[in-house]
Amino acid sequence: MTNTNSISLNVISGNGMISVSRPTAQMKTVTGVPTGQPKGKKATLLLTSVFGPYAQDDEFRSRKINPMELYHNQVTREQGPFSLRMFHRSWGQMLIQANLTSPCVQLDFPVRERFIEELKTRKYDVIGIGSIVMNVGKVKEMCRLIRKYQPEAVIVIGGHISNLGGLENRVDCDFIVKGDGVRWFREYLDQDPDQPLRHPVINSGFGTRAVGIDSPGDVAATIIPSVGCPMGCNFCATSAMFGGKGKFVNFYETGD
């Protein structure tokens, strides 16, 4: 089973969408923060995951063997019919959206046609795409579509895909961001990067099932206390985005 139709569209603040002239300097960065967005806090944002359908062998290098599920694709994939099945929202983008004062829309798990519809319907100053490495083909296509329908928009790429060497030569984007996305966007949009973090309400997962039986009542909440990872396992690339092995950023020092 694949997640092809789940869409979340959330508007945080502001009613009008404002167009902006594209900056003359096209800069790509993997460290630090670039020169601020010309419209600052008034800039309009779209944050989106890569488009579906998922777990299909297609022209964008999506593969049937890689379902869009944390557990069945990684954690419990070898448990066969006993593997835990569920889908998760894009938590990082939800956290970024909840901590910006700028008008921000999140489009989560759209199909390609829905993404194009959004580009045709609303004008954005900044469009952020979050992805893992294996979906680089879809990110490339999304950048192409943005340049076609909204050529003045600034394209920001983040997530695990930012670890991919030579990414700046493979996709047509303006910024490649590693590290704390909340702080990066706050600084880019001329907002206080050190203001307290607001945690969005996050259901841990949806579409939960095991051995073919749906479990709609088994719902848990998710709390994100930090980004990065203090463990620094050799097989994981997470810490690399935050300064190296064992590096992480604490959002909450205590549970109070």
PDB file of C-alpha atoms in Angstrom:
ATOM      1  CA  MET A   1       0.000   0.000   0.000  1.00  0.00           C
ATOM      2  CA  THR A   2       1.367   3.399  -0.899  1.00  0.00           C
ATOM      3  CA  ASN A   3       0.462   6.876   0.245  1.00  0.00           C
ATOM      4  CA  THR A   4      -0.579   8.680  -2.927  1.00  0.00           C
ATOM      5  CA  ASN A   5      -3.492  10.889  -1.897  1.00  0.00           C
ATOM      6  CA  SER A   6      -2.661  12.354   1.499  1.00  0.00           C
ATOM      7  CA  ILE A   7      -2.408  16.134   1.200  1.00  0.00           C
ATOM      8  CA  SER A   8      -2.066  18.736   3.917  1.00  0.00           C
ATOM      9  CA  LEU A   9      -2.433  22.418   3.099  1.00  0.00           C
ATOM     10  CA  ASN A  10      -1.961  24.787   6.033  1.00  0.00           C
ATOM     11  CA  VAL A  11      -1.882  28.585   5.908  1.00  0.00           C
ATOM     12  CA  ILE A  12      -0.279  30.055   9.008  1.00  0.00           C
ATOM     13  CA  SER A  13      -0.555  33.820   8.535  1.00  0.00           C
ATOM     14  CA  GLY A  14      -1.420  36.467   5.985  1.00  0.00           C
ATOM     15  CA  ASN A  15      -4.103  36.510   3.327  1.00  0.00           C
ATOM     16  CA  GLY A  16      -2.491  37.854   0.171  1.00  0.00           C
ATOM     17  CA  MET A  17       0.274  36.292  -1.853  1.00  0.00           C
ATOM     18  CA  ILE A  18       2.947  38.741  -2.992  1.00  0.00           C
ATOM     19  CA  SER A  19       5.250  38.390  -5.996  1.00  0.00           C
ATOM     20  CA  VAL A  20       8.882  39.445  -5.805  1.00  0.00           C
ATOM     21  CA  SER A  21      11.618  40.227  -8.286  1.00  0.00           C
ATOM     22  CA  ARG A  22      14.295  37.556  -8.307  1.00  0.00           C
ATOM     23  CA  PRO A  23      17.579  38.466  -6.600  1.00  0.00           C
ATOM     24  CA  THR A  24      20.345  39.264  -9.078  1.00  0.00           C
ATOM     25  CA  ALA A  25      22.917  37.156  -7.215  1.00  0.00           C
ATOM     26  CA  GLN A  26      22.195  33.451  -7.526  1.00  0.00           C
ATOM     27  CA  MET A  27      24.004  31.889  -4.594  1.00  0.00           C
ATOM     28  CA  LYS A  28      24.054  28.316  -3.374  1.00  0.00           C
ATOM     29  CA  THR A  29      25.191  27.545   0.127  1.00  0.00           C
ATOM     30  CA  VAL A  30      25.603  24.522   2.348  1.00  0.00           C
ATOM     31  CA  THR A  31      26.850  26.383   5.402  1.00  0.00           C
ATOM     32  CA  GLY A  32      25.997  29.673   7.051  1.00  0.00           C
ATOM     33  CA  VAL A  33      23.145  31.985   6.112  1.00  0.00           C
ATOM     34  CA  PRO A  34      22.893  33.974   2.867  1.00  0.00           C
ATOM     35  CA  THR A  35      22.008  37.609   2.381  1.00  0.00           C
ATOM     36  CA  GLY A  36      18.464  38.082   3.632  1.00  0.00           C
ATOM     37  CA  GLN A  37      15.309  37.793   1.564  1.00  0.00           C
ATOM     38  CA  PRO A  38      14.491  41.240   0.075  1.00  0.00           C
ATOM     39  CA  LYS A  39      10.924  41.168   1.430  1.00  0.00           C
ATOM     40  CA  GLY A  40      11.972  39.923   4.859  1.00  0.00           C
ATOM     41  CA  LYS A  41       9.039  38.954   7.084  1.00  0.00           C
ATOM     42  CA  LYS A  42       6.545  39.748   4.327  1.00  0.00           C
ATOM     43  CA  ALA A  43       7.871  37.083   1.979  1.00  0.00           C
ATOM     44  CA  THR A  44       5.413  34.297   1.179  1.00  0.00           C
ATOM     45  CA  LEU A  45       6.574  30.685   1.524  1.00  0.00           C
ATOM     46  CA  LEU A  46       5.629  27.272   0.229  1.00  0.00           C
ATOM     47  CA  LEU A  47       7.142  24.234   1.955  1.00  0.00           C
ATOM     48  CA  THR A  48       6.607  20.916   0.216  1.00  0.00           C
ATOM     49  CA  SER A  49       7.704  17.301   0.248  1.00  0.00           C
ATOM     50  CA  VAL A  50       8.440  15.464  -2.997  1.00  0.00           C
ATOM     51  CA  PHE A  51       5.466  14.485  -5.128  1.00  0.00           C
ATOM     52  CA  GLY A  52       3.867  11.066  -5.418  1.00  0.00           C
ATOM     53  CA  PRO A  53       2.937   8.459  -6.291  1.00  0.00           C
ATOM     54  CA  TYR A  54       5.510   6.584  -4.240  1.00  0.00           C
ATOM     55  CA  ALA A  55       6.975   3.073  -4.216  1.00  0.00           C
ATOM     56  CA  GLN A  56       6.690   2.746  -7.976  1.00  0.00           C
ATOM     57  CA  ASP A  57       9.396   2.206 -10.553  1.00  0.00           C
ATOM     58  CA  ASP A  58       9.173   5.404 -12.567  1.00  0.00           C
ATOM     59  CA  GLU A  59      11.166   7.899 -14.629  1.00  0.00           C
ATOM     60  CA  PHE A  60      12.073   9.914 -11.515  1.00  0.00           C
ATOM     61  CA  ARG A  61      13.986   6.977  -9.972  1.00  0.00           C
ATOM     62  CA  SER A  62      11.329   6.169  -7.422  1.00  0.00           C
ATOM     63  CA  ARG A  63      11.455   2.436  -6.701  1.00  0.00           C
ATOM     64  CA  LYS A  64       8.850  -0.106  -5.660  1.00  0.00           C
ATOM     65  CA  ILE A  65      11.279  -1.550  -3.122  1.00  0.00           C
ATOM     66  CA  ASN A  66      11.308   1.767  -1.223  1.00  0.00           C
ATOM     67  CA  PRO A  67       7.831   2.496   0.192  1.00  0.00           C
ATOM     68  CA  MET A  68       7.241   5.947   1.688  1.00  0.00           C
ATOM     69  CA  GLU A  69       7.089   4.467   5.188  1.00  0.00           C
ATOM     70  CA  LEU A  70       9.604   4.783   8.014  1.00  0.00           C
ATOM     71  CA  TYR A  71       8.939   1.369   9.517  1.00  0.00           C
ATOM     72  CA  HIS A  72       8.233  -0.848   6.529  1.00  0.00           C
ATOM     73  CA  ASN A  73      11.061   0.674   4.493  1.00  0.00           C
ATOM     74  CA  GLN A  74      13.657   0.667   7.280  1.00  0.00           C
ATOM     75  CA  VAL A  75      12.905  -0.284  10.865  1.00  0.00           C
ATOM     76  CA  THR A  76      10.696  -3.376  10.502  1.00  0.00           C
ATOM     77  CA  ARG A  77      11.004  -4.181   6.801  1.00  0.00           C
ATOM     78  CA  GLU A  78      12.438  -7.683   7.445  1.00  0.00           C
ATOM     79  CA  GLN A  79       9.462  -8.739   9.594  1.00  0.00           C
ATOM     80  CA  GLY A  80       7.308  -9.546   6.600  1.00  0.00           C
ATOM     81  CA  PRO A  81       3.566  -9.506   7.324  1.00  0.00           C
ATOM     82  CA  PHE A  82       4.311  -8.532  10.929  1.00  0.00           C
ATOM     83  CA  SER A  83       6.003  -5.296   9.871  1.00  0.00           C
ATOM     84  CA  LEU A  84       4.404  -2.191  11.368  1.00  0.00           C
ATOM     85  CA  ARG A  85       2.770  -0.123   8.628  1.00  0.00           C
ATOM     86  CA  MET A  86       2.040   3.604   8.933  1.00  0.00           C
ATOM     87  CA  PHE A  87       2.723   6.945   7.302  1.00  0.00           C
ATOM     88  CA  HIS A  88       4.297  10.053   8.821  1.00  0.00           C
ATOM     89  CA  ARG A  89       3.957  13.742   8.076  1.00  0.00           C
ATOM     90  CA  SER A  90       7.000  15.886   7.218  1.00  0.00           C
ATOM     91  CA  TRP A  91       7.794  16.851  10.810  1.00  0.00           C
ATOM     92  CA  GLY A  92      10.712  19.138   9.992  1.00  0.00           C
ATOM     93  CA  GLN A  93       8.614  21.280   7.689  1.00  0.00           C
ATOM     94  CA  MET A  94       5.806  21.393  10.244  1.00  0.00           C
ATOM     95  CA  LEU A  95       8.317  22.692  12.796  1.00  0.00           C
ATOM     96  CA  ILE A  96       9.637  25.336  10.401  1.00  0.00           C
ATOM     97  CA  GLN A  97       6.126  26.462   9.479  1.00  0.00           C
ATOM     98  CA  ALA A  98       5.070  26.813  13.118  1.00  0.00           C
ATOM     99  CA  ASN A  99       8.066  29.016  13.923  1.00  0.00           C
ATOM    100  CA  LEU A 100       7.862  31.633  11.193  1.00  0.00           C
ATOM    101  CA  THR A 101       5.768  34.796  11.231  1.00  0.00           C
ATOM    102  CA  SER A 102       5.767  34.976   7.446  1.00  0.00           C
ATOM    103  CA  PRO A 103       2.758  33.642   5.500  1.00  0.00           C
ATOM    104  CA  CYS A 104       3.602  29.965   5.009  1.00  0.00           C
ATOM    105  CA  VAL A 105       1.809  27.101   3.279  1.00  0.00           C
ATOM    106  CA  GLN A 106       2.783  23.450   3.687  1.00  0.00           C
ATOM    107  CA  LEU A 107       1.978  20.944   0.961  1.00  0.00           C
ATOM    108  CA  ASP A 108       2.595  17.447   2.274  1.00  0.00           C
ATOM    109  CA  PHE A 109       2.794  14.418  -0.029  1.00  0.00           C
ATOM    110  CA  PRO A 110       1.072  15.935  -3.082  1.00  0.00           C
ATOM    111  CA  VAL A 111       0.789  14.147  -6.378  1.00  0.00           C
ATOM    112  CA  ARG A 112       2.628  15.858  -9.226  1.00  0.00           C
ATOM    113  CA  GLU A 113      -0.587  17.366 -10.606  1.00  0.00           C
ATOM    114  CA  ARG A 114      -1.468  18.867  -7.209  1.00  0.00           C
ATOM    115  CA  PHE A 115       1.979  20.466  -6.958  1.00  0.00           C
ATOM    116  CA  ILE A 116       1.585  22.005 -10.412  1.00  0.00           C
ATOM    117  CA  GLU A 117      -1.882  23.262  -9.454  1.00  0.00           C
ATOM    118  CA  GLU A 118      -0.399  25.007  -6.404  1.00  0.00           C
ATOM    119  CA  LEU A 119       2.259  26.676  -8.548  1.00  0.00           C
ATOM    120  CA  LYS A 120      -0.394  27.891 -10.981  1.00  0.00           C
ATOM    121  CA  THR A 121      -2.797  29.082  -8.278  1.00  0.00           C
ATOM    122  CA  ARG A 122      -0.670  31.018  -5.761  1.00  0.00           C
ATOM    123  CA  LYS A 123       2.388  33.205  -6.126  1.00  0.00           C
ATOM    124  CA  TYR A 124       5.288  32.530  -3.732  1.00  0.00           C
ATOM    125  CA  ASP A 125       8.504  34.373  -2.978  1.00  0.00           C
ATOM    126  CA  VAL A 126      10.284  31.322  -1.544  1.00  0.00           C
ATOM    127  CA  ILE A 127       9.644  27.626  -2.202  1.00  0.00           C
ATOM    128  CA  GLY A 128      11.317  25.043   0.031  1.00  0.00           C
ATOM    129  CA  ILE A 129      11.594  21.363  -0.889  1.00  0.00           C
ATOM    130  CA  GLY A 130      12.469  18.698   1.686  1.00  0.00           C
ATOM    131  CA  SER A 131      13.723  15.327   0.509  1.00  0.00           C
ATOM    132  CA  ILE A 132      15.867  12.293   1.162  1.00  0.00           C
ATOM    133  CA  VAL A 133      18.769  11.409  -1.139  1.00  0.00           C
ATOM    134  CA  MET A 134      16.963   8.755  -3.180  1.00  0.00           C
ATOM    135  CA  ASN A 135      14.367  11.281  -4.386  1.00  0.00           C
ATOM    136  CA  VAL A 136      16.856  13.567  -6.139  1.00  0.00           C
ATOM    137  CA  GLY A 137      15.135  12.861  -9.466  1.00  0.00           C
ATOM    138  CA  LYS A 138      11.849  14.194  -8.144  1.00  0.00           C
ATOM    139  CA  VAL A 139      13.546  17.245  -6.627  1.00  0.00           C
ATOM    140  CA  LYS A 140      15.131  17.988 -10.011  1.00  0.00           C
ATOM    141  CA  GLU A 141      11.716  17.790 -11.677  1.00  0.00           C
ATOM    142  CA  MET A 142      10.107  20.007  -9.015  1.00  0.00           C
ATOM    143  CA  CYS A 143      12.802  22.640  -9.518  1.00  0.00           C
ATOM    144  CA  ARG A 144      12.141  22.521 -13.263  1.00  0.00           C
ATOM    145  CA  LEU A 145       8.416  23.016 -12.675  1.00  0.00           C
ATOM    146  CA  ILE A 146       9.034  25.939 -10.318  1.00  0.00           C
ATOM    147  CA  ARG A 147      11.262  27.654 -12.874  1.00  0.00           C
ATOM    148  CA  LYS A 148       8.539  27.111 -15.490  1.00  0.00           C
ATOM    149  CA  TYR A 149       5.535  28.358 -13.503  1.00  0.00           C
ATOM    150  CA  GLN A 150       7.147  30.696 -10.947  1.00  0.00           C
ATOM    151  CA  PRO A 151      10.532  31.783 -12.328  1.00  0.00           C
ATOM    152  CA  GLU A 152      10.878  34.609  -9.787  1.00  0.00           C
ATOM    153  CA  ALA A 153      10.609  32.299  -6.763  1.00  0.00           C
ATOM    154  CA  VAL A 154      13.707  31.465  -4.702  1.00  0.00           C
ATOM    155  CA  ILE A 155      14.174  27.684  -4.390  1.00  0.00           C
ATOM    156  CA  VAL A 156      15.541  26.258  -1.126  1.00  0.00           C
ATOM    157  CA  ILE A 157      16.497  22.571  -0.820  1.00  0.00           C
ATOM    158  CA  GLY A 158      16.857  20.886   2.579  1.00  0.00           C
ATOM    159  CA  GLY A 159      16.669  17.590   4.407  1.00  0.00           C
ATOM    160  CA  HIS A 160      18.913  14.558   4.029  1.00  0.00           C
ATOM    161  CA  ILE A 161      19.340  15.259   0.332  1.00  0.00           C
ATOM    162  CA  SER A 162      21.625  18.168   1.275  1.00  0.00           C
ATOM    163  CA  ASN A 163      24.300  15.567   2.088  1.00  0.00           C
ATOM    164  CA  LEU A 164      24.471  14.501  -1.553  1.00  0.00           C
ATOM    165  CA  GLY A 165      27.773  15.531  -3.085  1.00  0.00           C
ATOM    166  CA  GLY A 166      27.495  17.753  -6.136  1.00  0.00           C
ATOM    167  CA  LEU A 167      23.796  18.403  -5.567  1.00  0.00           C
ATOM    168  CA  GLU A 168      24.221  22.019  -6.662  1.00  0.00           C
ATOM    169  CA  ASN A 169      25.164  20.726 -10.120  1.00  0.00           C
ATOM    170  CA  ARG A 170      22.253  18.292 -10.345  1.00  0.00           C
ATOM    171  CA  VAL A 171      19.270  20.478  -9.444  1.00  0.00           C
ATOM    172  CA  ASP A 172      18.428  24.069 -10.407  1.00  0.00           C
ATOM    173  CA  CYS A 173      18.040  25.657  -6.972  1.00  0.00           C
ATOM    174  CA  ASP A 174      19.189  28.815  -5.195  1.00  0.00           C
ATOM    175  CA  PHE A 175      20.085  27.505  -1.729  1.00  0.00           C
ATOM    176  CA  ILE A 176      21.034  24.126  -0.280  1.00  0.00           C
ATOM    177  CA  VAL A 177      20.589  24.182   3.476  1.00  0.00           C
ATOM    178  CA  LYS A 178      22.224  21.935   6.040  1.00  0.00           C
ATOM    179  CA  GLY A 179      21.548  22.087   9.752  1.00  0.00           C
ATOM    180  CA  ASP A 180      18.773  23.784  11.707  1.00  0.00           C
ATOM    181  CA  GLY A 181      16.105  24.790   9.204  1.00  0.00           C
ATOM    182  CA  VAL A 182      14.141  26.889  11.706  1.00  0.00           C
ATOM    183  CA  ARG A 183      17.125  29.119  12.456  1.00  0.00           C
ATOM    184  CA  TRP A 184      18.117  29.342   8.783  1.00  0.00           C
ATOM    185  CA  PHE A 185      14.691  30.519   7.661  1.00  0.00           C
ATOM    186  CA  ARG A 186      14.341  32.914  10.585  1.00  0.00           C
ATOM    187  CA  GLU A 187      17.619  34.587   9.711  1.00  0.00           C
ATOM    188  CA  TYR A 188      16.883  34.576   5.987  1.00  0.00           C
ATOM    189  CA  LEU A 189      13.498  36.217   6.589  1.00  0.00           C
ATOM    190  CA  ASP A 190      14.850  38.820   9.018  1.00  0.00           C
ATOM    191  CA  GLN A 191      13.223  37.229  12.065  1.00  0.00           C
ATOM    192  CA  ASP A 192      14.712  36.679  15.519  1.00  0.00           C
ATOM    193  CA  PRO A 193      16.577  33.335  15.337  1.00  0.00           C
ATOM    194  CA  ASP A 194      16.767  33.035  19.137  1.00  0.00           C
ATOM    195  CA  GLN A 195      13.099  33.448  20.001  1.00  0.00           C
ATOM    196  CA  PRO A 196      11.496  30.502  21.850  1.00  0.00           C
ATOM    197  CA  LEU A 197      10.596  27.492  19.751  1.00  0.00           C
ATOM    198  CA  ARG A 198       6.917  26.760  19.270  1.00  0.00           C
ATOM    199  CA  HIS A 199       6.209  23.055  18.915  1.00  0.00           C
ATOM    200  CA  PRO A 200       3.388  22.079  16.544  1.00  0.00           C
ATOM    201  CA  VAL A 201       0.858  19.407  17.469  1.00  0.00           C
ATOM    202  CA  ILE A 202       2.027  16.278  15.651  1.00  0.00           C
ATOM    203  CA  ASN A 203       0.296  12.922  15.471  1.00  0.00           C
ATOM    204  CA  SER A 204       3.008  10.291  15.324  1.00  0.00           C
ATOM    205  CA  GLY A 205       1.538   8.558  12.303  1.00  0.00           C
ATOM    206  CA  PHE A 206      -1.594   7.696  10.367  1.00  0.00           C
ATOM    207  CA  GLY A 207      -2.858   4.760   8.351  1.00  0.00           C
ATOM    208  CA  THR A 208      -1.563   2.385  11.052  1.00  0.00           C
ATOM    209  CA  ARG A 209      -1.971  -1.330  10.391  1.00  0.00           C
ATOM    210  CA  ALA A 210      -0.280  -4.657  11.073  1.00  0.00           C
ATOM    211  CA  VAL A 211      -0.819  -8.143   9.582  1.00  0.00           C
ATOM    212  CA  GLY A 212      -3.386  -6.517   7.316  1.00  0.00           C
ATOM    213  CA  ILE A 213      -5.522  -5.193  10.167  1.00  0.00           C
ATOM    214  CA  ASP A 214      -6.175  -1.467  10.544  1.00  0.00           C
ATOM    215  CA  SER A 215      -5.477   0.073  13.959  1.00  0.00           C
ATOM    216  CA  PRO A 216      -7.028   3.564  13.728  1.00  0.00           C
ATOM    217  CA  GLY A 217      -7.191   4.052  17.506  1.00  0.00           C
ATOM    218  CA  ASP A 218      -3.485   3.525  18.185  1.00  0.00           C
ATOM    219  CA  VAL A 219      -2.395   7.163  17.964  1.00  0.00           C
ATOM    220  CA  ALA A 220       0.601   8.734  19.687  1.00  0.00           C
ATOM    221  CA  ALA A 221       2.026  12.245  19.699  1.00  0.00           C
ATOM    222  CA  THR A 222       5.504  13.272  18.553  1.00  0.00           C
ATOM    223  CA  ILE A 223       7.835  15.643  20.389  1.00  0.00           C
ATOM    224  CA  ILE A 224      10.988  16.916  18.655  1.00  0.00           C
ATOM    225  CA  PRO A 225      13.483  17.863  21.396  1.00  0.00           C
ATOM    226  CA  SER A 226      16.474  18.283  19.088  1.00  0.00           C
ATOM    227  CA  VAL A 227      17.819  17.873  15.560  1.00  0.00           C
ATOM    228  CA  GLY A 228      20.931  16.012  14.575  1.00  0.00           C
ATOM    229  CA  CYS A 229      21.983  13.079  16.740  1.00  0.00           C
ATOM    230  CA  PRO A 230      24.385  12.733  19.691  1.00  0.00           C
ATOM    231  CA  MET A 231      25.125   9.078  18.903  1.00  0.00           C
ATOM    232  CA  GLY A 232      26.990   9.547  15.611  1.00  0.00           C
ATOM    233  CA  CYS A 233      26.644   5.996  14.301  1.00  0.00           C
ATOM    234  CA  ASN A 234      28.924   5.223  11.353  1.00  0.00           C
ATOM    235  CA  PHE A 235      26.049   4.089   9.132  1.00  0.00           C
ATOM    236  CA  CYS A 236      23.939   7.248   9.554  1.00  0.00           C
ATOM    237  CA  ALA A 237      24.348  10.599   7.774  1.00  0.00           C
ATOM    238  CA  THR A 238      22.140  12.666  10.095  1.00  0.00           C
ATOM    239  CA  SER A 239      24.960  14.166  12.167  1.00  0.00           C
ATOM    240  CA  ALA A 240      26.822  15.249   9.037  1.00  0.00           C
ATOM    241  CA  MET A 241      24.193  17.932   8.443  1.00  0.00           C
ATOM    242  CA  PHE A 242      24.848  19.472  11.852  1.00  0.00           C
ATOM    243  CA  GLY A 243      28.621  19.737  11.923  1.00  0.00           C
ATOM    244  CA  GLY A 244      29.889  16.172  12.066  1.00  0.00           C
ATOM    245  CA  LYS A 245      29.671  12.928  13.978  1.00  0.00           C
ATOM    246  CA  GLY A 246      27.785  13.230  17.235  1.00  0.00           C
ATOM    247  CA  LYS A 247      26.745  16.855  16.657  1.00  0.00           C
ATOM    248  CA  PHE A 248      23.190  18.000  17.377  1.00  0.00           C
ATOM    249  CA  VAL A 249      21.115  21.070  18.228  1.00  0.00           C
ATOM    250  CA  ASN A 250      18.962  21.040  21.370  1.00  0.00           C
ATOM    251  CA  PHE A 251      15.629  22.837  21.167  1.00  0.00           C
ATOM    252  CA  TYR A 252      14.635  22.021  24.739  1.00  0.00           C
ATOM    253  CA  GLU A 253      17.208  21.537  27.492  1.00  0.00           C
ATOM    254  CA  THR A 254      14.635  20.169  29.964  1.00  0.00           C
ATOM    255  CA  GLY A 255      11.217  18.551  29.872  1.00  0.00           C
ATOM    256  CA  ASP A 256       9.557  21.443  31.705  1.00  0.00           C
TER     257      ASP A 256
END
